[in-house]
Short mmCIF file of N, CA and C in Angstrom, two decimals:
data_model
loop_
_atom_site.label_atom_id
_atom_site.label_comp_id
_atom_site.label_asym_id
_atom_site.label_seq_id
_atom_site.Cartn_x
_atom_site.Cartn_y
_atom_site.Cartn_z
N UNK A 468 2.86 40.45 8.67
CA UNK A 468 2.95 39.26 9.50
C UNK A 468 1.72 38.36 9.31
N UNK A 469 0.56 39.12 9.25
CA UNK A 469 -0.35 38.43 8.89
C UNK A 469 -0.68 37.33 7.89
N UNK A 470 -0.34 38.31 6.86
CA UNK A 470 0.16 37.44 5.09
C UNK A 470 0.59 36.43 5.73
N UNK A 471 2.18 36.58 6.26
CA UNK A 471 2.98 35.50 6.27
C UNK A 471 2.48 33.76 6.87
N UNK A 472 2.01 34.79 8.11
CA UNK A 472 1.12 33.00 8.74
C UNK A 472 0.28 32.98 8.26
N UNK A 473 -0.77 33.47 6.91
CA UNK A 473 -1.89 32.95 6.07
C UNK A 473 -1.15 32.02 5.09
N UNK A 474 -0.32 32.50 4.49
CA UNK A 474 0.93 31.64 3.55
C UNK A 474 1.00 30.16 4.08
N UNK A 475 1.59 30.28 5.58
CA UNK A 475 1.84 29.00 5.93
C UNK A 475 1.20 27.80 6.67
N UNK A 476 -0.06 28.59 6.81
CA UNK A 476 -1.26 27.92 6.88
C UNK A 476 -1.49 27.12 5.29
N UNK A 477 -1.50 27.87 4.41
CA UNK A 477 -2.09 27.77 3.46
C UNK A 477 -1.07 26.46 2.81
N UNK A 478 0.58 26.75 3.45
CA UNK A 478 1.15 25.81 2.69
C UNK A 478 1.62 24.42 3.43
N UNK A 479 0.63 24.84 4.38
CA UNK A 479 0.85 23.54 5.66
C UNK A 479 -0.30 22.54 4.87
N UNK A 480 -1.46 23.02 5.12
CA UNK A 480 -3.06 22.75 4.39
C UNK A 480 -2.47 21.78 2.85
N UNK A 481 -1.89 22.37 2.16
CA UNK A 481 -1.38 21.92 1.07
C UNK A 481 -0.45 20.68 1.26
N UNK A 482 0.42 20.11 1.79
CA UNK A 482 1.39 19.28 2.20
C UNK A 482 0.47 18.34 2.66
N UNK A 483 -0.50 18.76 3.22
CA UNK A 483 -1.42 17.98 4.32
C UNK A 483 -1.88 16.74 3.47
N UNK A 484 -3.01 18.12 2.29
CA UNK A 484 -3.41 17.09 1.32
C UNK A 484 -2.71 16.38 0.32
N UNK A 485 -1.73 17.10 -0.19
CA UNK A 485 -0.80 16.33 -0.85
C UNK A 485 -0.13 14.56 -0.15
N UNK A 486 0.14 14.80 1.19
CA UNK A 486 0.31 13.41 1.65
C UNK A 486 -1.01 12.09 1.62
N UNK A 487 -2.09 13.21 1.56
CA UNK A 487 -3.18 12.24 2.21
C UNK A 487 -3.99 11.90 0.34
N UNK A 488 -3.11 12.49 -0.30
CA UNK A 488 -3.51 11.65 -2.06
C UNK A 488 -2.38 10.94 -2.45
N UNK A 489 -1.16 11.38 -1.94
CA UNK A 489 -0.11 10.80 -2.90
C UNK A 489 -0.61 9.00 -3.10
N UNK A 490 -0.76 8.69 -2.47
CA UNK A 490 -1.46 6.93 -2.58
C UNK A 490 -2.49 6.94 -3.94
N UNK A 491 -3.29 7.58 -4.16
CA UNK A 491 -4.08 7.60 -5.27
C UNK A 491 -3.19 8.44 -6.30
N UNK A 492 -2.69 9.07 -6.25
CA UNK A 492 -1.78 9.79 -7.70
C UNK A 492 -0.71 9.04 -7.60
N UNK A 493 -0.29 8.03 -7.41
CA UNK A 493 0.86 7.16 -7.03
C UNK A 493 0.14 6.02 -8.22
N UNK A 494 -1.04 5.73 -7.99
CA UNK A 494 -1.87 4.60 -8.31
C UNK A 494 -2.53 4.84 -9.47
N UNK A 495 -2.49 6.26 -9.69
CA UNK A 495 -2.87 6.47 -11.14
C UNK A 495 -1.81 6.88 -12.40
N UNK A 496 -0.52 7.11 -11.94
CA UNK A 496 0.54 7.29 -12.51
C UNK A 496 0.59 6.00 -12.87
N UNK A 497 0.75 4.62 -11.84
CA UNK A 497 1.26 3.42 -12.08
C UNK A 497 -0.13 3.21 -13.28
N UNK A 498 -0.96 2.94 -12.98
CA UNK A 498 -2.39 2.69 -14.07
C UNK A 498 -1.94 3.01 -15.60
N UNK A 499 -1.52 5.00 -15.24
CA UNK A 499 -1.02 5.17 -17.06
C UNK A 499 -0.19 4.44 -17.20
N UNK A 500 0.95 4.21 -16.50
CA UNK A 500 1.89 3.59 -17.24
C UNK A 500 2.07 1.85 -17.80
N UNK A 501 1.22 1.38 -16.57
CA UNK A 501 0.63 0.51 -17.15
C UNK A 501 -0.30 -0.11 -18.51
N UNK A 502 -1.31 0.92 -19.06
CA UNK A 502 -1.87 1.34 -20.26
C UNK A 502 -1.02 1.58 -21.13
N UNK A 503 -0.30 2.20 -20.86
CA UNK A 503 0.93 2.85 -22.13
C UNK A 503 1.97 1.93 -22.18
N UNK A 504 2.21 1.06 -21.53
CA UNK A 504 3.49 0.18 -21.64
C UNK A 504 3.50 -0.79 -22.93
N UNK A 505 4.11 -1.45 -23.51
CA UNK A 505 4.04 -1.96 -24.73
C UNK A 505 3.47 -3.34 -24.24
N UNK A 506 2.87 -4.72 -25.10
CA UNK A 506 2.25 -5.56 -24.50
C UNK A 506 3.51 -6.86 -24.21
N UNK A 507 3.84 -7.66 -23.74
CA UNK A 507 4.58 -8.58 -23.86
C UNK A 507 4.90 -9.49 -24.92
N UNK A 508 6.37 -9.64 -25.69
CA UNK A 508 6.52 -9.94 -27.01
C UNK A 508 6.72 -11.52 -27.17
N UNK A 509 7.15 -12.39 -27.50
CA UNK A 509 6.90 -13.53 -28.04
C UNK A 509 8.26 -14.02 -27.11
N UNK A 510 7.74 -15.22 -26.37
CA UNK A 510 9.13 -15.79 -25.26
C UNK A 510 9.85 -14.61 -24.25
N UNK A 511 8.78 -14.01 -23.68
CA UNK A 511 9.32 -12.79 -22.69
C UNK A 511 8.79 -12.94 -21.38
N UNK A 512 8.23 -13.43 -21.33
CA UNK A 512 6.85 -13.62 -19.97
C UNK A 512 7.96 -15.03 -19.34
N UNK A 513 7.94 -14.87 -17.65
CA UNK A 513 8.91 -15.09 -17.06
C UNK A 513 7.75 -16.45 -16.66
N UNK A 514 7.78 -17.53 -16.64
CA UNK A 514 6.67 -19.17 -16.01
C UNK A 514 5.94 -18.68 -14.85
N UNK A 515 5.04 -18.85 -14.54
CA UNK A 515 4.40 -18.54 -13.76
C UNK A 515 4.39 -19.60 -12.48
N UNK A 516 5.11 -20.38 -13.51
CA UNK A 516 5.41 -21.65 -12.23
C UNK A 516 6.68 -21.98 -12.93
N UNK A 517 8.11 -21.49 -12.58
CA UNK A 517 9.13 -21.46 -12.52
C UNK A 517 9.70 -23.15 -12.35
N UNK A 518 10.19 -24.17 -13.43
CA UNK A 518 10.72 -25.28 -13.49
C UNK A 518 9.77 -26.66 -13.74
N UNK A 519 8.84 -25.61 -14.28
CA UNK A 519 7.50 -26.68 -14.55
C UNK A 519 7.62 -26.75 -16.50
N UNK A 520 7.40 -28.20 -16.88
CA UNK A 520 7.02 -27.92 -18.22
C UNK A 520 5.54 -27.32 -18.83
N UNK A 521 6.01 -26.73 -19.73
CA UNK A 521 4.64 -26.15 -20.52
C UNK A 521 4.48 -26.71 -21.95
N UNK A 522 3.08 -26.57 -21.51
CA UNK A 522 2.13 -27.33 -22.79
C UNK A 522 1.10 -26.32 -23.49
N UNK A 523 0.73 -26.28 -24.64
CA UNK A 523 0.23 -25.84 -25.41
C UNK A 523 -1.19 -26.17 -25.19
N UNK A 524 -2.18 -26.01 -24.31
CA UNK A 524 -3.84 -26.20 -24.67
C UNK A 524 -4.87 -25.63 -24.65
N UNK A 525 -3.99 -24.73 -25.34
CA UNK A 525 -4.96 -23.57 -25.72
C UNK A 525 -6.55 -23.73 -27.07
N UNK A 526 -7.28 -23.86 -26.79
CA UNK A 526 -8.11 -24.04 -27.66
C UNK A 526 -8.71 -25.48 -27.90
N UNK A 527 -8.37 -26.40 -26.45
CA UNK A 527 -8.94 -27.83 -26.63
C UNK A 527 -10.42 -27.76 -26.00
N UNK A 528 -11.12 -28.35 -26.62
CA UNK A 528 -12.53 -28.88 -26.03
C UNK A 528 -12.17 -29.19 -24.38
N UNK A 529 -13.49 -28.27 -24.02
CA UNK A 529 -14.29 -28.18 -22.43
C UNK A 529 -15.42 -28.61 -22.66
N UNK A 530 -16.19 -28.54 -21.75
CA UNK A 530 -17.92 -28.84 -21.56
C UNK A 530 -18.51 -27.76 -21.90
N UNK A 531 -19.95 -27.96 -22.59
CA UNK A 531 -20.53 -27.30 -22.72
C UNK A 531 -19.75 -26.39 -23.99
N UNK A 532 -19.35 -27.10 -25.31
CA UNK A 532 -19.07 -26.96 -26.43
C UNK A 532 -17.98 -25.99 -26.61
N UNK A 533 -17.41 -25.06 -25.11
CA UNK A 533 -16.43 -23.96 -24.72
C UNK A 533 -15.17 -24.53 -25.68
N UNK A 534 -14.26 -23.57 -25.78
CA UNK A 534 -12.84 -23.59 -25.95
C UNK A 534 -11.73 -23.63 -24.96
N UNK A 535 -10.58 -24.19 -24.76
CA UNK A 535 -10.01 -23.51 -23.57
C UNK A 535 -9.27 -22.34 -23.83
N UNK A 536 -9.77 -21.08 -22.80
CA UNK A 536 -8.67 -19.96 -23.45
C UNK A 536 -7.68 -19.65 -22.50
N UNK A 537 -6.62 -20.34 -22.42
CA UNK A 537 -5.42 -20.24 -21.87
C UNK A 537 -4.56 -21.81 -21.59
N UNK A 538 -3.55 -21.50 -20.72
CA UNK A 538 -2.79 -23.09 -20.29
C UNK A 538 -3.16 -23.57 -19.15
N UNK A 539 -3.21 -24.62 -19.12
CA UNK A 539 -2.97 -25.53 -17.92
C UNK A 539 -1.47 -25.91 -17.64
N UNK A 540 -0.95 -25.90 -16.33
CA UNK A 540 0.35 -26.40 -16.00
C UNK A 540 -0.01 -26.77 -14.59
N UNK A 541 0.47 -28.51 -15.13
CA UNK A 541 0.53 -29.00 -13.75
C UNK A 541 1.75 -29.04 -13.11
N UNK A 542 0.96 -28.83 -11.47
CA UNK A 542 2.55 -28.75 -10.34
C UNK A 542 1.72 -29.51 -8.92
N UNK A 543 2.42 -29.81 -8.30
CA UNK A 543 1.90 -30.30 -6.76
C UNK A 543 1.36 -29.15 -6.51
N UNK A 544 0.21 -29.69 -5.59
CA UNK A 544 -0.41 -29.02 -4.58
C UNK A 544 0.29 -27.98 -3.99
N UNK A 545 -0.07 -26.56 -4.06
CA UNK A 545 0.66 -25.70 -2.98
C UNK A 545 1.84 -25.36 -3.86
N UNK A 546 2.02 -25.34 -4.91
CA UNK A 546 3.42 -25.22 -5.24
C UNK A 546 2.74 -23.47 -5.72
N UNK A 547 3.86 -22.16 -5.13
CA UNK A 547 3.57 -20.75 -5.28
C UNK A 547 3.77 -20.38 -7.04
N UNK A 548 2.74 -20.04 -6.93
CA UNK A 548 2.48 -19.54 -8.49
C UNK A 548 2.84 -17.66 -8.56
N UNK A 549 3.73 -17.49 -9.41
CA UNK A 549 4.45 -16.05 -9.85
C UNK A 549 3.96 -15.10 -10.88
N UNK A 550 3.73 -14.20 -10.35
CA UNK A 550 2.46 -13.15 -11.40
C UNK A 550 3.89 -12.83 -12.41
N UNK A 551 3.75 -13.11 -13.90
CA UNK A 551 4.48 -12.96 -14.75
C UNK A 551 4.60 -11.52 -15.29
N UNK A 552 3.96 -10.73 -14.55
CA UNK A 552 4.44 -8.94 -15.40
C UNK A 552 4.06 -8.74 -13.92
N UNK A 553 4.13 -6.75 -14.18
CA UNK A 553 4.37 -6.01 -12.70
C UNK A 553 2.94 -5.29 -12.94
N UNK A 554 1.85 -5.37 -12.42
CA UNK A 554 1.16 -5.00 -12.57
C UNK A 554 0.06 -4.67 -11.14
N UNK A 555 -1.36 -4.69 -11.42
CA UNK A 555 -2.24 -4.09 -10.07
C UNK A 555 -3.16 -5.01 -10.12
N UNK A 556 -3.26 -5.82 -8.64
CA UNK A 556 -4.31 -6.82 -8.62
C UNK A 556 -5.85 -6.13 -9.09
N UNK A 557 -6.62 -6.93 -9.39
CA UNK A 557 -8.00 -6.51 -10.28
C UNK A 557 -9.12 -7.33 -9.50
N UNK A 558 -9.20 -8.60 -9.51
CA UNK A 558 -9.17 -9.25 -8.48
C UNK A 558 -8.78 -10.42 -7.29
N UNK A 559 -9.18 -10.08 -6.59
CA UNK A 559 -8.90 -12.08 -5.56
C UNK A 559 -9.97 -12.66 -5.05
N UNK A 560 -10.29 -13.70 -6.03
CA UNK A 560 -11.36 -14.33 -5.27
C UNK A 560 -12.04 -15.37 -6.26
N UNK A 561 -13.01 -15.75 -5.91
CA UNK A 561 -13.95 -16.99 -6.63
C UNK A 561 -14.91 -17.02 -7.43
N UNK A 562 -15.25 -17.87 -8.28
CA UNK A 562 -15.88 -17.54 -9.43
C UNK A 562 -16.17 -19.07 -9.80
N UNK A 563 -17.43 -18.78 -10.73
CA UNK A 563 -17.48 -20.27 -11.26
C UNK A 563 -16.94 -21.74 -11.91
N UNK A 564 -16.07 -21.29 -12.84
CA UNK A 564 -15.19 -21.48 -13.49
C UNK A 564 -13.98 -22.11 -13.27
N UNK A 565 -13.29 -20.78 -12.30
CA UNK A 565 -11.88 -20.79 -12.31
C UNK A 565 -11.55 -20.75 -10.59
N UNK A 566 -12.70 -21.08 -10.37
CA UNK A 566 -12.73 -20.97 -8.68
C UNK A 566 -12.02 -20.57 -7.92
N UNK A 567 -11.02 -20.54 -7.51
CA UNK A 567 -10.17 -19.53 -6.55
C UNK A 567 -9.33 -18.79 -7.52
N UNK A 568 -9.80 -17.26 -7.75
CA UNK A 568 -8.79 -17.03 -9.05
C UNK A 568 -7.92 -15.57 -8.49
N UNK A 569 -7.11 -14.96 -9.31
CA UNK A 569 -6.67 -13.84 -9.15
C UNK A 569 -6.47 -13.41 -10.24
N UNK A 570 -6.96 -12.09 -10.53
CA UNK A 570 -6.32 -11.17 -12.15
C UNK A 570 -5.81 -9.64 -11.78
N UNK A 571 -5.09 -9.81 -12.76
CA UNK A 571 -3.75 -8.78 -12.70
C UNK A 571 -3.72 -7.86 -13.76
N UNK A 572 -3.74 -6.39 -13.80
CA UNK A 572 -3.87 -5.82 -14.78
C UNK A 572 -2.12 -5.31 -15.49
N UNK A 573 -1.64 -5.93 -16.47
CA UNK A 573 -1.12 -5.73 -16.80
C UNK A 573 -0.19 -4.65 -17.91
N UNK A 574 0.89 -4.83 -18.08
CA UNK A 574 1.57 -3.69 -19.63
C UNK A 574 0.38 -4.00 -20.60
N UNK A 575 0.23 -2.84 -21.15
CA UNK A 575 -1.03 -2.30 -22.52
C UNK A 575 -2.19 -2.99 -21.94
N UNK A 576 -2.55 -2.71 -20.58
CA UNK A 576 -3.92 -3.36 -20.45
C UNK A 576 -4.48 -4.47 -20.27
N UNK A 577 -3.50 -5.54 -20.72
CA UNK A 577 -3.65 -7.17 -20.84
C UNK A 577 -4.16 -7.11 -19.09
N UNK A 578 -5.10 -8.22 -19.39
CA UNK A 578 -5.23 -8.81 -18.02
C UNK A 578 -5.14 -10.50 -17.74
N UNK A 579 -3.98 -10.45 -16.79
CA UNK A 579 -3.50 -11.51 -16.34
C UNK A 579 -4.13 -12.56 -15.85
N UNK A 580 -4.76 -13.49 -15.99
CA UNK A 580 -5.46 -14.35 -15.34
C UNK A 580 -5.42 -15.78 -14.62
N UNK A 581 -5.43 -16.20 -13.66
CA UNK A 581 -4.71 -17.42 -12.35
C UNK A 581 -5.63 -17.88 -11.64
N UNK A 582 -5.83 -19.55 -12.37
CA UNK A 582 -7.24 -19.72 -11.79
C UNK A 582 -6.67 -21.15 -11.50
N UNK A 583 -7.78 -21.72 -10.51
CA UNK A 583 -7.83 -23.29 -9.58
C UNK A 583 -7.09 -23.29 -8.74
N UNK A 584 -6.44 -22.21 -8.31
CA UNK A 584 -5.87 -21.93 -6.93
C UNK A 584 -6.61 -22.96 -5.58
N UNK A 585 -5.45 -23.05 -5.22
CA UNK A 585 -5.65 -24.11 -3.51
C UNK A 585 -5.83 -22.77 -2.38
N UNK A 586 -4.98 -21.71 -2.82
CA UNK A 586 -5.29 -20.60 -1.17
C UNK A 586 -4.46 -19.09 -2.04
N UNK A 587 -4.52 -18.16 -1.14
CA UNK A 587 -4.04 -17.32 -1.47
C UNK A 587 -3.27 -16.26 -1.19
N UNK A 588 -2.24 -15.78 -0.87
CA UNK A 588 -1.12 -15.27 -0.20
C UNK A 588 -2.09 -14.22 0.17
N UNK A 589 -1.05 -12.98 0.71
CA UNK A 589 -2.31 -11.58 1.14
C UNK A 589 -2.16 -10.66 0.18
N UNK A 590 -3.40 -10.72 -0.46
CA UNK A 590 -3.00 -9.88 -1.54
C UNK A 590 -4.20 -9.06 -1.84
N UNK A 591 -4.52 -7.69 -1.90
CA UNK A 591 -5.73 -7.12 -1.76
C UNK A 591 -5.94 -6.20 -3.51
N UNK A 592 -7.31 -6.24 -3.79
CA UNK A 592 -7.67 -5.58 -4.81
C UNK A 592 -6.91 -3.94 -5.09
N UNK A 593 -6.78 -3.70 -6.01
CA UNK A 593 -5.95 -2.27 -6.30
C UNK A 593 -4.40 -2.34 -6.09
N UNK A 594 -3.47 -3.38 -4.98
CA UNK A 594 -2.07 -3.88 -4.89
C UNK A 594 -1.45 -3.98 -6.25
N UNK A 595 -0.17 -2.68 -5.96
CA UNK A 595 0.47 -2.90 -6.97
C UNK A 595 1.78 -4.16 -6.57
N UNK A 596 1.70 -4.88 -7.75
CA UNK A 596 2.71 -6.45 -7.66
C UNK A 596 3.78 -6.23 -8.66
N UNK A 597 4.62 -7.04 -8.36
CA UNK A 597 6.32 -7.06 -9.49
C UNK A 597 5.68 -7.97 -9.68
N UNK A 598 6.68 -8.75 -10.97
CA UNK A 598 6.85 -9.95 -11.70
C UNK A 598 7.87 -10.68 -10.50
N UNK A 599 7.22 -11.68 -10.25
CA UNK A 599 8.08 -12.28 -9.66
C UNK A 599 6.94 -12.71 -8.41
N UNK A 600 5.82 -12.04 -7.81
CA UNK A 600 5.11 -11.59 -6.95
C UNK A 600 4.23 -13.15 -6.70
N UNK A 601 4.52 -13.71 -5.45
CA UNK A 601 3.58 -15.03 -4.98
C UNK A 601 2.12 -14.64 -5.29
N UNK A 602 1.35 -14.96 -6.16
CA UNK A 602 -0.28 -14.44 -6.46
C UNK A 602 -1.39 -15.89 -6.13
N UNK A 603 -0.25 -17.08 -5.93
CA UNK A 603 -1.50 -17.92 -5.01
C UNK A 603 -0.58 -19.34 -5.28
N UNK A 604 -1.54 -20.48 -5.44
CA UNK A 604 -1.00 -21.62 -5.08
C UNK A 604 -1.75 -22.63 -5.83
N UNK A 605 -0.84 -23.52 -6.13
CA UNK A 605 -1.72 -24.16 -7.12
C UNK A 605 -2.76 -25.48 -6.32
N UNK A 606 -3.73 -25.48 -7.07
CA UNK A 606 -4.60 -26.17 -6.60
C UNK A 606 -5.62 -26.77 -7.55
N UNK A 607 -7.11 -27.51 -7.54
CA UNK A 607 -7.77 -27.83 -8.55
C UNK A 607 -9.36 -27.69 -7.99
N UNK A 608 -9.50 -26.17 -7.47
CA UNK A 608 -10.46 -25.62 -6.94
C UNK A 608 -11.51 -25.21 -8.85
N UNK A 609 -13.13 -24.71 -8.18
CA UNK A 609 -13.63 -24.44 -9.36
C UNK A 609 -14.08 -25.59 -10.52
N UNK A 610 -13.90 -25.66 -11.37
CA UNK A 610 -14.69 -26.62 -12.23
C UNK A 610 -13.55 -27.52 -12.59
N UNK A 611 -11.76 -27.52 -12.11
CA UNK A 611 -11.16 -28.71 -11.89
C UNK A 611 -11.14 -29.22 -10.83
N UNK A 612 -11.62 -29.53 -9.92
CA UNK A 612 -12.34 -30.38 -8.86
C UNK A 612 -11.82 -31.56 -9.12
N UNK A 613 -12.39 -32.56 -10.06
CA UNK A 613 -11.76 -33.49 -10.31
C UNK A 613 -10.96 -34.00 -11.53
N UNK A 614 -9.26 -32.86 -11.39
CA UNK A 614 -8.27 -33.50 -12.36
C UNK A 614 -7.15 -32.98 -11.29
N UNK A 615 -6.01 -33.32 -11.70
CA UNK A 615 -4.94 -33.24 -11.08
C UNK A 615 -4.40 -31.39 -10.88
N UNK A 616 -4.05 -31.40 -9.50
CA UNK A 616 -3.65 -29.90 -9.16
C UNK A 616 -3.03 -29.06 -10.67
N UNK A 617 -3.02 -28.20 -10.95
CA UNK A 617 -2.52 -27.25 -11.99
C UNK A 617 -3.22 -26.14 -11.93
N UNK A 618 -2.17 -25.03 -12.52
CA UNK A 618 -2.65 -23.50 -12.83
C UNK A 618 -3.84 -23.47 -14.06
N UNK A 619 -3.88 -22.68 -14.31
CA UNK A 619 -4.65 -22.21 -15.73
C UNK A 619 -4.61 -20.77 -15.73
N UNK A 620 -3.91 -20.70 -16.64
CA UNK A 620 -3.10 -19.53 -17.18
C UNK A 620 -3.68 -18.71 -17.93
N UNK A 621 -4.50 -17.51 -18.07
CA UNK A 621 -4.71 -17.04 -19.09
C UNK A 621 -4.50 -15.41 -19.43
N UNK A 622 -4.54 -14.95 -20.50
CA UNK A 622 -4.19 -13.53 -21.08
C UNK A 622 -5.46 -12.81 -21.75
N UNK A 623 -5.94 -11.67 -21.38
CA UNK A 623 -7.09 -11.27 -22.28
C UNK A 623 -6.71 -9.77 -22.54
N UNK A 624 -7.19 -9.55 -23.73
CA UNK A 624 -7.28 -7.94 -24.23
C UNK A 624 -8.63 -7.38 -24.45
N UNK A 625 -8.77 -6.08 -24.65
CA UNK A 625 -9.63 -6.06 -25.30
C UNK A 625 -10.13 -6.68 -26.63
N UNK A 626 -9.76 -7.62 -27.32
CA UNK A 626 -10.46 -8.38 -28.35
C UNK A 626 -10.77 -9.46 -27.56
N UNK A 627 -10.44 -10.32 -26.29
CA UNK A 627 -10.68 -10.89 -26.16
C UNK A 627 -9.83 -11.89 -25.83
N UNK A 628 -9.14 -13.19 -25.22
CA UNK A 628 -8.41 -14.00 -25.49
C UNK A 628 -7.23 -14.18 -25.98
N UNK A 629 -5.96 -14.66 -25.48
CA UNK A 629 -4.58 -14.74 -26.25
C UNK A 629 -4.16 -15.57 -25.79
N UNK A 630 -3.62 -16.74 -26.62
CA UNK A 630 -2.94 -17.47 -26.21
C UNK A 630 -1.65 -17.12 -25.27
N UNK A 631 -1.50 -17.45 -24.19
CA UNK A 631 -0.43 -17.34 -23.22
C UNK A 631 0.85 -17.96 -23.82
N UNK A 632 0.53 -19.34 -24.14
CA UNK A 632 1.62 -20.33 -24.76
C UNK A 632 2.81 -19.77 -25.33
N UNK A 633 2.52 -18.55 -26.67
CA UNK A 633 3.69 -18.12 -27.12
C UNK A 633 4.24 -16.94 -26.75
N UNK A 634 3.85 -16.35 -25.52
CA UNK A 634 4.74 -15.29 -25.07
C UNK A 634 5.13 -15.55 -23.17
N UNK A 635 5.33 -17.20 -23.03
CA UNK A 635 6.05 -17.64 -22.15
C UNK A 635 7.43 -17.72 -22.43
N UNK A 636 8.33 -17.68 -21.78
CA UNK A 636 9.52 -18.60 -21.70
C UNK A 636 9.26 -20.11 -21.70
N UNK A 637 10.07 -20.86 -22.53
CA UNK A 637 9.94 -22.10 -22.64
C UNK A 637 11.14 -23.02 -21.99
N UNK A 638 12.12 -22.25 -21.17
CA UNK A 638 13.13 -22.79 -20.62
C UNK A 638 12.69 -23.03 -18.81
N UNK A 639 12.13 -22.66 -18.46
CA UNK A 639 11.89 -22.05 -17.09
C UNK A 639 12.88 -22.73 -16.51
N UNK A 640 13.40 -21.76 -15.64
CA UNK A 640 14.51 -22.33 -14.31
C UNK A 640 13.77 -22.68 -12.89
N UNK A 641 13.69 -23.39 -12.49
CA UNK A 641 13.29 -23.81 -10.90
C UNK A 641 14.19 -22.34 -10.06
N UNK A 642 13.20 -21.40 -9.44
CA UNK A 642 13.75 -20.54 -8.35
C UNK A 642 14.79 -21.05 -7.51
#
């Protein structure tokens, strides 16, 4: 009898902790699979602003002799900007640059990047997000201050930089 209620101590204790990790082994399953997922292929990536046209300016002169590495797409003020893969916020918040931004860790690692945001839905560091997922609002916070509201879109790997441009959809449907 003894055994028996040591057992179920033992397998109470166990359940216990098992509930009080599943959130972190939940979060590291999603992580591998995220790493291991293949990267997004050419016209697969869903607009990030759904019925907006896209433009190619990737690589035009900035200040301070920079490149641009990603898109700009303009939309009104406030118009909800859509995290284009399913991935785990990385961060939310402000920065020099890209001033109200959010990045998203994406399939094979890519990290998603959403900058000049006007505000930002509730969205907390480590949150796992779908494609489809409100990740902020467009705005011309950060070092577009003064040009017209738009996103700025960008993709990075470990080498560095990828043009976003050719693994958008180029049809986008208005939600």
């Amino acid at each position: 009898m003894k055994r028996f209620l040591g057992l179920i101590v033992f397998l109470a204790l166990l359940a216990g902790a098992l509930y009080l990790l599943w959130p972190q082994i939940r979060n590291a399953q999603r992580y591998s699979a995220l790493l291991s997922a293949p990267t997004p292929a050419e016209d697969s990536l869903p607009s990030p602003l759904p019925g907006q046209n896209l433009t190619d300016t990737w690589g035009a002169a900035r200040s301070q002799g920079r490149r641009h590495e990603g898109i700009d797409i303009f939309a009104k003020r406030n118009t909800p900007i859509h995290a284009t893969t399913r991935g785990i916020v990385l961060n939310v918040g402000p920065n020099g640059l890209g001033g109200r931004t959010v990045m998203v860790l994406g399939p094979g690692g890519q990290r998603h990047y959403y900058a000049h945001l006007e505000k930002y839905p509730e969205l907390e560091r480590g949150e796992w997000i779908e494609a489809g997922t409100v990740v902020g609002y467009v705005g011309n916070s950060g070092n577009a201050k003064n040009t017209p509201p738009h996103l700025h879109y960008g993709i990075y790997a470990g080498g560095g930089a990828i043009n976003p441009y050719g693994l958008l959809e180029k049809n986008p449907a208005a939600p």
